[in-house]
CSV table of C-alpha atoms and ligand atoms in Angstrom, one decimal:
chain,number,residue,atom,x,y,z
A,4,UNK,CA,95.6,92.4,149.5
A,5,UNK,CA,97.1,89.1,148.7
A,6,UNK,CA,99.5,87.8,146.1
A,7,UNK,CA,97.0,86.4,143.9
A,8,UNK,CA,95.8,89.9,143.4
A,9,UNK,CA,99.3,90.7,142.1
A,10,UNK,CA,99.1,90.0,138.4
A,11,UNK,CA,101.0,87.1,136.7
A,12,UNK,CA,103.8,88.2,134.3
A,13,UNK,CA,105.5,86.1,131.8
A,14,UNK,CA,109.4,86.5,131.7
A,15,UNK,CA,111.5,86.4,128.6
A,16,UNK,CA,115.2,86.5,128.8
A,17,UNK,CA,117.9,87.4,126.1
A,18,UNK,CA,120.8,85.0,127.2
A,19,UNK,CA,123.4,86.8,125.0
A,20,UNK,CA,123.7,89.6,122.6
A,21,UNK,CA,122.7,88.4,119.2
A,22,UNK,CA,120.1,85.8,120.4
A,23,UNK,CA,116.3,86.7,120.7
A,24,UNK,CA,114.5,86.7,124.0
A,25,UNK,CA,113.1,83.3,125.1
A,26,UNK,CA,110.4,82.6,127.5
A,27,UNK,CA,111.9,81.7,130.9
A,28,UNK,CA,108.8,81.3,133.1
A,29,UNK,CA,106.4,83.4,135.2
A,30,UNK,CA,106.0,85.3,138.4
A,31,UNK,CA,103.8,87.4,140.4
A,32,UNK,CA,104.4,91.1,140.9
A,33,UNK,CA,102.3,94.4,141.7
A,34,UNK,CA,103.7,96.2,138.8
A,35,UNK,CA,106.1,96.1,135.7
A,36,UNK,CA,109.0,97.6,137.6
A,37,UNK,CA,108.7,95.0,140.5
A,38,UNK,CA,108.2,92.3,137.9
A,39,UNK,CA,111.6,93.2,136.2
A,40,UNK,CA,113.4,93.2,139.6
A,41,UNK,CA,111.9,89.9,140.6
A,42,UNK,CA,112.6,88.5,137.1
A,43,UNK,CA,116.3,89.5,137.6
A,44,UNK,CA,116.5,87.7,141.0
A,45,UNK,CA,114.5,84.7,139.9
A,46,UNK,CA,115.7,84.0,136.5
A,47,UNK,CA,119.3,85.5,136.1
A,48,UNK,CA,121.1,84.7,139.4
A,49,UNK,CA,123.9,83.1,137.4
A,50,UNK,CA,124.2,85.7,134.6
A,51,UNK,CA,121.7,83.8,132.3
A,52,UNK,CA,120.6,87.0,130.8
A,53,UNK,CA,121.7,90.5,129.3
A,54,UNK,CA,118.0,91.6,128.8
A,55,UNK,CA,114.8,90.8,130.2
A,56,UNK,CA,111.1,91.4,129.0
A,57,UNK,CA,108.1,91.1,131.3
A,58,UNK,CA,104.6,90.8,129.9
A,59,UNK,CA,101.3,90.7,131.7
A,60,UNK,CA,100.1,87.1,131.2
A,61,UNK,CA,96.6,88.5,130.5
A,62,UNK,CA,98.0,90.3,127.5
A,63,UNK,CA,99.1,87.1,125.8
A,64,UNK,CA,96.8,85.9,123.0
A,65,UNK,CA,97.4,82.2,122.3
A,66,UNK,CA,96.2,79.8,119.7
A,67,UNK,CA,94.0,77.0,121.1
A,68,UNK,CA,95.5,73.6,121.2
A,69,UNK,CA,92.2,72.3,119.8
A,70,UNK,CA,92.5,74.1,116.6
A,71,UNK,CA,96.0,72.6,116.3
A,72,UNK,CA,95.4,70.7,113.1
A,73,UNK,CA,93.3,73.2,111.0
A,74,UNK,CA,95.2,76.2,112.3
A,75,UNK,CA,98.6,74.9,111.1
A,76,UNK,CA,97.3,72.8,108.2
A,77,UNK,CA,98.0,75.4,105.5
A,78,UNK,CA,101.8,74.9,105.9
A,79,UNK,CA,101.6,71.2,105.7
A,80,UNK,CA,100.9,70.8,101.9
A,81,UNK,CA,103.5,73.4,100.9
A,82,UNK,CA,106.8,71.5,100.8
A,83,UNK,CA,107.9,73.9,98.0
A,84,UNK,CA,108.7,76.3,100.8
A,85,UNK,CA,111.7,74.2,101.8
A,86,UNK,CA,115.0,74.1,99.8
A,87,UNK,CA,115.1,70.3,100.0
A,88,UNK,CA,112.0,70.3,97.7
A,89,UNK,CA,114.2,71.1,94.6
A,90,UNK,CA,116.4,68.9,92.7
A,91,UNK,CA,119.8,70.2,91.8
A,92,UNK,CA,122.0,68.4,89.1
A,93,UNK,CA,125.1,66.8,90.4
A,94,UNK,CA,128.1,69.0,90.3
A,95,UNK,CA,126.3,72.4,90.8
A,96,UNK,CA,127.9,74.1,93.6
A,97,UNK,CA,127.0,77.2,95.9
A,98,UNK,CA,123.3,76.8,95.4
B,30,UNK,CA,91.5,82.8,123.0
B,31,UNK,CA,93.1,85.2,125.2
B,32,UNK,CA,94.5,83.3,128.2
B,33,UNK,CA,97.4,81.1,128.9
B,34,UNK,CA,95.4,79.4,131.6
B,35,UNK,CA,94.1,75.8,131.1
B,36,UNK,CA,90.7,75.6,129.6
B,37,UNK,CA,88.6,73.4,131.7
B,38,UNK,CA,85.5,73.2,129.5
B,39,UNK,CA,85.9,72.8,125.8
B,40,UNK,CA,83.9,71.4,123.0
B,41,UNK,CA,84.3,68.0,121.4
B,42,UNK,CA,83.5,64.6,123.1
B,43,UNK,CA,85.7,63.5,126.0
B,44,UNK,CA,86.6,60.4,124.2
B,45,UNK,CA,88.6,62.1,121.5
B,46,UNK,CA,90.4,64.2,124.1
B,47,UNK,CA,91.4,61.3,126.1
B,48,UNK,CA,92.6,59.5,123.0
B,49,UNK,CA,94.8,62.4,122.2
B,50,UNK,CA,96.1,62.6,125.6
B,51,UNK,CA,96.9,58.8,125.8
B,52,UNK,CA,98.6,59.1,122.5
B,53,UNK,CA,100.9,61.9,123.5
B,54,UNK,CA,101.9,60.0,126.7
B,55,UNK,CA,102.6,56.9,124.7
B,56,UNK,CA,104.7,58.8,122.2
B,57,UNK,CA,106.7,60.5,125.0
B,58,UNK,CA,105.5,63.9,124.1
B,59,UNK,CA,104.9,66.4,126.8
B,60,UNK,CA,101.5,67.6,128.0
B,61,UNK,CA,101.1,71.4,128.0
B,62,UNK,CA,98.9,73.6,130.2
B,63,UNK,CA,96.2,74.1,127.7
B,64,UNK,CA,96.0,70.5,126.5
B,65,UNK,CA,93.0,68.4,127.8
B,66,UNK,CA,94.1,66.2,130.6
B,67,UNK,CA,92.3,63.7,132.9
B,68,UNK,CA,91.2,65.3,136.1
B,69,UNK,CA,93.1,62.8,138.1
B,70,UNK,CA,96.4,63.6,136.3
B,71,UNK,CA,95.8,67.3,137.0
B,72,UNK,CA,95.1,66.7,140.6
B,73,UNK,CA,98.2,64.3,141.0
B,74,UNK,CA,100.5,67.0,139.6
B,75,UNK,CA,99.0,69.7,141.5
B,76,UNK,CA,99.5,67.7,144.7
B,77,UNK,CA,103.1,66.7,143.8
B,78,UNK,CA,104.2,70.0,142.6
B,79,UNK,CA,102.7,71.8,145.5
B,80,UNK,CA,104.3,69.5,147.9
B,81,UNK,CA,107.6,69.9,146.1
B,82,UNK,CA,107.3,73.7,146.1
B,83,UNK,CA,106.5,73.7,149.9
B,84,UNK,CA,109.6,71.5,150.5
B,85,UNK,CA,111.8,74.0,148.8
B,86,UNK,CA,110.7,76.9,150.8
B,87,UNK,CA,110.4,75.2,154.2
B,88,UNK,CA,113.9,73.6,153.4
B,89,UNK,CA,115.3,77.2,153.6
B,90,UNK,CA,114.8,77.2,157.4
B,91,UNK,CA,117.1,74.6,158.7
B,92,UNK,CA,120.1,75.9,156.7
B,93,UNK,CA,119.2,79.7,157.3
B,94,UNK,CA,119.5,78.8,160.9
B,95,UNK,CA,123.4,78.8,160.3
B,96,UNK,CA,123.8,81.8,158.2
B,97,UNK,CA,124.7,84.2,161.0
B,98,UNK,CA,127.1,81.7,162.5
B,99,UNK,CA,128.9,80.5,159.3
B,100,UNK,CA,132.6,80.2,160.1
B,101,UNK,CA,133.8,82.4,157.4
B,102,UNK,CA,132.7,85.1,154.9
B,103,UNK,CA,133.2,82.6,152.1
B,104,UNK,CA,131.0,79.9,153.7
B,105,UNK,CA,128.4,82.7,154.6
B,106,UNK,CA,128.2,83.9,151.1
B,107,UNK,CA,127.8,80.4,149.8
B,108,UNK,CA,125.2,79.5,152.2
B,109,UNK,CA,123.2,82.7,151.5
B,110,UNK,CA,123.3,81.9,147.8
B,111,UNK,CA,122.2,78.3,148.4
B,112,UNK,CA,119.2,79.3,150.6
B,113,UNK,CA,118.2,82.0,148.0
B,114,UNK,CA,118.2,79.3,145.3
B,115,UNK,CA,115.9,77.2,147.3
B,116,UNK,CA,113.5,80.1,147.4
B,117,UNK,CA,113.9,80.3,143.7
B,118,UNK,CA,113.0,76.7,143.3
B,119,UNK,CA,109.8,77.1,145.4
B,120,UNK,CA,109.0,80.0,142.9
B,121,UNK,CA,109.6,77.8,139.7
B,122,UNK,CA,107.4,75.2,141.2
B,123,UNK,CA,104.5,77.4,142.4
B,124,UNK,CA,104.4,78.8,138.9
B,125,UNK,CA,104.3,75.3,137.3
B,126,UNK,CA,101.4,74.4,139.7
B,127,UNK,CA,99.6,77.6,138.6
B,128,UNK,CA,99.6,76.5,135.0
B,129,UNK,CA,97.3,73.8,136.2
B,130,UNK,CA,94.8,76.2,137.5
B,131,UNK,CA,95.9,76.3,141.2
B,132,UNK,CA,96.2,79.6,142.7
B,133,UNK,CA,99.3,80.7,144.7
B,134,UNK,CA,97.3,81.8,147.7
B,135,UNK,CA,95.3,78.7,147.9
B,136,UNK,CA,98.7,76.6,147.9
B,137,UNK,CA,100.2,78.6,150.5
B,138,UNK,CA,97.0,78.4,152.6
B,139,UNK,CA,97.0,74.7,152.3
B,140,UNK,CA,100.6,74.6,153.5
B,141,UNK,CA,99.9,77.0,156.3
B,142,UNK,CA,96.9,75.0,157.5
B,143,UNK,CA,98.7,71.6,157.2
B,144,UNK,CA,96.5,70.3,154.4
B,145,UNK,CA,99.4,70.0,152.0
B,146,UNK,CA,102.7,68.4,153.1
B,147,UNK,CA,106.4,69.2,152.6
B,148,UNK,CA,109.2,66.6,152.7
B,149,UNK,CA,109.5,65.2,156.2
B,150,UNK,CA,113.3,65.7,156.0
B,151,UNK,CA,113.1,69.4,157.0
B,152,UNK,CA,111.4,68.6,160.3
B,153,UNK,CA,114.9,67.4,161.5
B,154,UNK,CA,116.9,70.2,163.5
B,155,UNK,CA,120.3,71.4,162.3
B,156,UNK,CA,122.2,71.1,165.6
B,157,UNK,CA,125.9,71.9,164.4
B,158,UNK,CA,127.6,73.7,161.5
B,159,UNK,CA,128.5,70.3,160.1
B,160,UNK,CA,124.7,69.7,159.5
B,161,UNK,CA,124.9,72.3,156.7
B,162,UNK,CA,127.4,70.0,155.0
B,163,UNK,CA,125.5,66.9,155.5
B,164,UNK,CA,122.4,68.6,154.2
B,165,UNK,CA,124.2,69.6,151.1
B,166,UNK,CA,125.7,66.4,150.4
B,167,UNK,CA,122.8,64.1,151.4
B,168,UNK,CA,119.6,65.9,151.4
B,169,UNK,CA,120.4,67.8,148.1
B,170,UNK,CA,122.0,64.8,146.9
B,171,UNK,CA,118.9,62.7,147.4
B,172,UNK,CA,116.8,65.5,145.9
B,173,UNK,CA,119.0,65.6,142.8
B,174,UNK,CA,118.6,61.8,142.4
B,175,UNK,CA,114.8,62.4,142.7
B,176,UNK,CA,114.7,65.3,140.4
B,177,UNK,CA,117.0,64.3,137.5
B,178,UNK,CA,114.3,61.8,136.1
B,179,UNK,CA,111.6,64.5,136.8
B,180,UNK,CA,113.3,66.5,133.9
B,181,UNK,CA,111.6,64.2,131.5
B,182,UNK,CA,108.3,64.3,133.4
B,183,UNK,CA,105.2,64.2,131.0
B,184,UNK,CA,104.0,67.6,132.1
B,185,UNK,CA,106.0,70.2,130.3
B,186,UNK,CA,106.1,73.2,132.8
B,187,UNK,CA,107.1,70.8,135.6
B,188,UNK,CA,109.8,69.2,133.5
B,189,UNK,CA,111.2,72.6,132.5
B,190,UNK,CA,111.2,73.7,136.1
B,191,UNK,CA,113.2,70.7,137.0
B,192,UNK,CA,115.7,71.4,134.4
B,193,UNK,CA,116.4,74.7,135.9
B,194,UNK,CA,116.5,73.4,139.4
B,195,UNK,CA,118.8,70.5,138.7
B,196,UNK,CA,121.4,72.9,137.1
B,197,UNK,CA,121.4,74.7,140.4
B,198,UNK,CA,121.4,71.8,142.8
B,199,UNK,CA,124.9,70.5,141.8
B,200,UNK,CA,126.5,73.4,143.5
B,201,UNK,CA,124.3,72.8,146.6
B,202,UNK,CA,125.7,69.2,146.7
B,203,UNK,CA,129.3,70.2,146.0
B,204,UNK,CA,129.5,72.9,148.6
B,205,UNK,CA,128.0,70.5,151.2
B,206,UNK,CA,130.5,67.9,150.4
B,207,UNK,CA,133.4,70.4,150.5
B,208,UNK,CA,132.3,71.6,153.7
B,209,UNK,CA,132.2,68.1,155.2
B,210,UNK,CA,135.6,67.3,153.7
B,211,UNK,CA,137.2,70.4,155.4
B,212,UNK,CA,135.8,69.2,158.7
B,213,UNK,CA,136.7,65.7,158.3
B,214,UNK,CA,140.3,66.6,157.6
B,215,UNK,CA,140.2,69.2,160.4
B,216,UNK,CA,140.8,68.6,164.1
B,217,UNK,CA,139.6,65.6,165.9
B,218,UNK,CA,136.6,67.6,167.3
B,219,UNK,CA,135.8,68.7,163.7
B,220,UNK,CA,136.0,65.3,162.4
B,221,UNK,CA,133.8,64.1,165.1
B,222,UNK,CA,131.2,66.8,164.3
B,223,UNK,CA,131.2,65.8,160.7
B,224,UNK,CA,130.7,62.2,161.5
B,225,UNK,CA,127.8,62.9,164.0
B,226,UNK,CA,125.9,65.0,161.3
B,227,UNK,CA,126.3,62.2,158.7
B,228,UNK,CA,125.0,59.7,161.4
B,229,UNK,CA,122.0,61.8,162.0
B,230,UNK,CA,121.1,62.7,158.3
B,231,UNK,CA,121.9,59.3,156.6
B,232,UNK,CA,118.5,57.5,157.4
B,233,UNK,CA,116.2,60.5,156.9
B,234,UNK,CA,117.8,61.1,153.6
B,235,UNK,CA,117.0,57.5,152.5
B,236,UNK,CA,113.4,58.0,153.6
B,237,UNK,CA,113.2,61.0,151.2
B,238,UNK,CA,112.6,58.6,148.4
B,239,UNK,CA,109.3,57.8,150.0
B,240,UNK,CA,107.8,54.3,151.1
B,241,UNK,CA,109.1,51.1,149.6
B,242,UNK,CA,107.4,50.2,146.2
B,243,UNK,CA,104.9,47.7,147.6
B,244,UNK,CA,103.5,50.4,150.0
B,245,UNK,CA,103.6,53.3,147.7
B,246,UNK,CA,100.0,54.0,146.8
B,247,UNK,CA,100.4,56.7,143.9
B,248,UNK,CA,103.5,55.1,142.3
B,249,UNK,CA,102.0,52.8,139.7
B,250,UNK,CA,99.5,55.4,138.1
B,251,UNK,CA,102.3,58.1,138.2
B,252,UNK,CA,104.7,55.8,136.3
B,253,UNK,CA,101.8,55.0,133.7
B,254,UNK,CA,101.4,58.9,133.2
B,255,UNK,CA,105.2,59.3,132.9
B,256,UNK,CA,105.2,61.7,135.7
B,257,UNK,CA,107.5,59.4,137.4
B,258,UNK,CA,110.2,57.5,135.7
B,259,UNK,CA,111.6,55.2,138.3
B,260,UNK,CA,110.2,53.6,141.5
B,261,UNK,CA,111.1,54.8,144.9
B,262,UNK,CA,113.3,51.8,145.7
B,263,UNK,CA,115.1,52.0,142.4
B,264,UNK,CA,116.1,55.7,143.2
B,265,UNK,CA,117.0,54.9,146.8
B,266,UNK,CA,119.3,52.1,145.7
B,267,UNK,CA,120.9,54.4,143.0
B,268,UNK,CA,121.5,56.9,145.9
B,269,UNK,CA,123.0,54.5,148.2
B,270,UNK,CA,125.4,53.2,145.4
B,271,UNK,CA,126.5,56.7,144.7
B,272,UNK,CA,127.0,57.7,148.3
B,273,UNK,CA,129.1,54.8,149.6
B,274,UNK,CA,132.4,55.6,147.7
B,275,UNK,CA,131.8,59.3,148.4
B,276,UNK,CA,131.7,58.7,152.2
B,277,UNK,CA,135.0,56.7,151.8
B,278,UNK,CA,136.5,59.6,150.1
B,279,UNK,CA,135.3,61.9,153.0
B,280,UNK,CA,136.9,59.6,155.4
B,281,UNK,CA,133.5,59.2,157.2
B,282,UNK,CA,131.4,56.1,157.7
B,283,UNK,CA,127.6,55.7,157.1
B,284,UNK,CA,125.7,54.5,160.1
B,285,UNK,CA,124.6,51.0,158.8
B,286,UNK,CA,126.3,47.9,159.8
B,287,UNK,CA,124.6,46.0,157.1
B,288,UNK,CA,125.9,48.2,154.3
B,289,UNK,CA,128.1,45.9,152.0
B,290,UNK,CA,128.7,45.4,148.2
B,291,UNK,CA,126.7,42.6,146.8
B,292,UNK,CA,128.6,41.2,143.8
B,293,UNK,CA,125.7,39.3,142.5
B,294,UNK,CA,123.3,42.3,142.5
B,295,UNK,CA,125.9,44.8,141.5
B,296,UNK,CA,124.6,47.0,144.2
B,297,UNK,CA,125.2,47.8,147.8
B,298,UNK,CA,122.9,46.0,150.3
B,299,UNK,CA,121.7,48.1,153.1
B,300,UNK,CA,119.8,47.6,156.4
B,301,UNK,CA,116.1,48.0,157.0
B,302,UNK,CA,114.7,51.4,157.2
B,303,UNK,CA,112.6,52.4,160.2
B,304,UNK,CA,109.4,53.3,158.6
B,305,UNK,CA,107.6,54.0,161.9
B,306,UNK,CA,109.8,56.9,162.3
B,307,UNK,CA,109.0,58.2,158.8
B,308,UNK,CA,105.4,57.9,159.5
B,309,UNK,CA,105.5,59.7,162.8
B,310,UNK,CA,107.4,62.6,161.4
B,311,UNK,CA,104.9,62.8,158.4
B,312,UNK,CA,102.0,62.7,161.1
B,313,UNK,CA,103.5,65.9,162.6
B,314,UNK,CA,105.5,64.4,165.4
B,315,UNK,CA,109.0,65.1,164.2
B,316,UNK,CA,111.3,67.1,166.2
B,317,UNK,CA,110.7,70.5,164.3
B,318,UNK,CA,107.3,70.2,162.5
B,319,UNK,CA,105.6,72.8,164.7
B,320,UNK,CA,108.5,75.1,164.6
B,321,UNK,CA,108.9,75.0,160.9
B,322,UNK,CA,105.1,75.8,160.2
B,323,UNK,CA,105.0,78.5,162.8
B,324,UNK,CA,107.9,80.2,161.3
B,325,UNK,CA,106.4,80.0,157.8
B,326,UNK,CA,103.1,81.4,158.9
B,327,UNK,CA,104.7,84.1,160.9
B,328,UNK,CA,107.0,85.1,157.9
B,329,UNK,CA,103.8,85.2,155.8
B,330,UNK,CA,101.8,87.3,158.2
B,331,UNK,CA,104.7,89.6,159.0
B,332,UNK,CA,105.2,90.2,155.2
B,333,UNK,CA,101.7,91.2,154.6
B,334,UNK,CA,102.2,94.9,154.9
B,335,UNK,CA,104.9,94.8,152.3
B,336,UNK,CA,102.6,93.2,149.8
B,337,UNK,CA,100.0,95.5,150.6
B,338,UNK,CA,102.2,98.5,150.2
B,339,UNK,CA,103.6,97.3,146.9
B,340,UNK,CA,100.1,96.8,145.6
B,341,UNK,CA,99.0,100.3,146.9
B,342,UNK,CA,102.0,101.8,145.1
B,343,UNK,CA,101.3,99.9,141.9
B,344,UNK,CA,97.7,101.2,141.8
B,345,UNK,CA,98.6,104.7,142.5
B,346,UNK,CA,101.3,104.9,139.8
B,347,UNK,CA,99.7,102.6,137.4
B,348,UNK,CA,97.0,105.4,136.9
B,349,UNK,CA,99.7,108.0,136.3
B,350,UNK,CA,102.0,106.6,133.9
B,351,UNK,CA,100.5,104.2,131.5
B,352,UNK,CA,103.4,104.6,129.0
B,353,UNK,CA,105.7,101.7,129.9
B,354,UNK,CA,108.9,100.9,128.1
B,355,UNK,CA,109.2,99.7,124.6
B,356,UNK,CA,110.5,96.1,124.3
B,357,UNK,CA,113.9,96.1,122.7
C,4,FE2,FE1,116.2,73.1,145.8
C,5,FE2,FE1,119.2,72.4,147.0
């Protein structure tokens, strides 16, 4: 049994209460419990986190970089989703 | 797509991919694991990141040598934290190499069989307690000078690992400096011990920046790919300029009679580096090459039963409780 037979885990750390978990990196561990412990030692040695998620890398479904343009295109021609699209007469406040 | 690993074989002509890669590099954008990249770019990164990772974990040895003999509990706790950090740096870097398709076992295997190198600085012995200070100040100092520009490396995972590493390195350098300062201001014998350590570590630290620019075979391509941002000589000069006044504040001298301020260049001039020594150590003939690799192999082999037991435990319990915890 070698380390490569230990699955790879993605580690997400919540740095403070009120913030969401963000991806910190990855590590190998035999199971979820060990992955959590390793993640604590590896990514929060200086109190960088108050909560950790570990997710098997194999469970992540990712969009393909090749589809980048067609995949995200639908958002490109909808500037009216942004507040800056709208004209507001001078002097109107709190809008 | 159900994987985060790089895709090696994807549709579309190679021409279009290459153009997109070149454009990303030109625009100073980062390359991410699943992007198309030239094979040579991938190979260069794997080699560099692996060598960097190996250096971090082999670098634990010379300092760990002094943990049991640290002169106070404070110094012992600091040294343990530092050595633990270096293990962490190794792990960040192995993970970064894995995003390029390298496997952890394969990388360790190449280290153990001598097919991949680590920084030759770690083949020097730590003879006295003052060496712990000299390593922190000079070796970690040189590493920082090298690593800060790597935070802007074109390969995203490597750059992100470097950001994390650099944050942690500044404590390494400071604790070394503080340690040397305490010795330098101590008894005559302590001062002499600090001076001796600096005398032994100065030149090997300058060699950490690699061969001079005109003899460095990978430099130009790495600069073009924005893996590297500054040349070896440029970084070496920057390091010398930083160290000279720091040595003065320590009350210690640097072992180079040719070291002097050059008004015209706005830099310190320094004497020639003995590159034959560098190549000898690189070839495996340094004072500790054999000892370092033996120790590494032994640690790996002696830890095998722990890895096996953990895997067996995971197999057994994975079958029983498939529930897990909910993310919150
Ligand atoms: Fe390090
Ligand atoms: Fe360090």
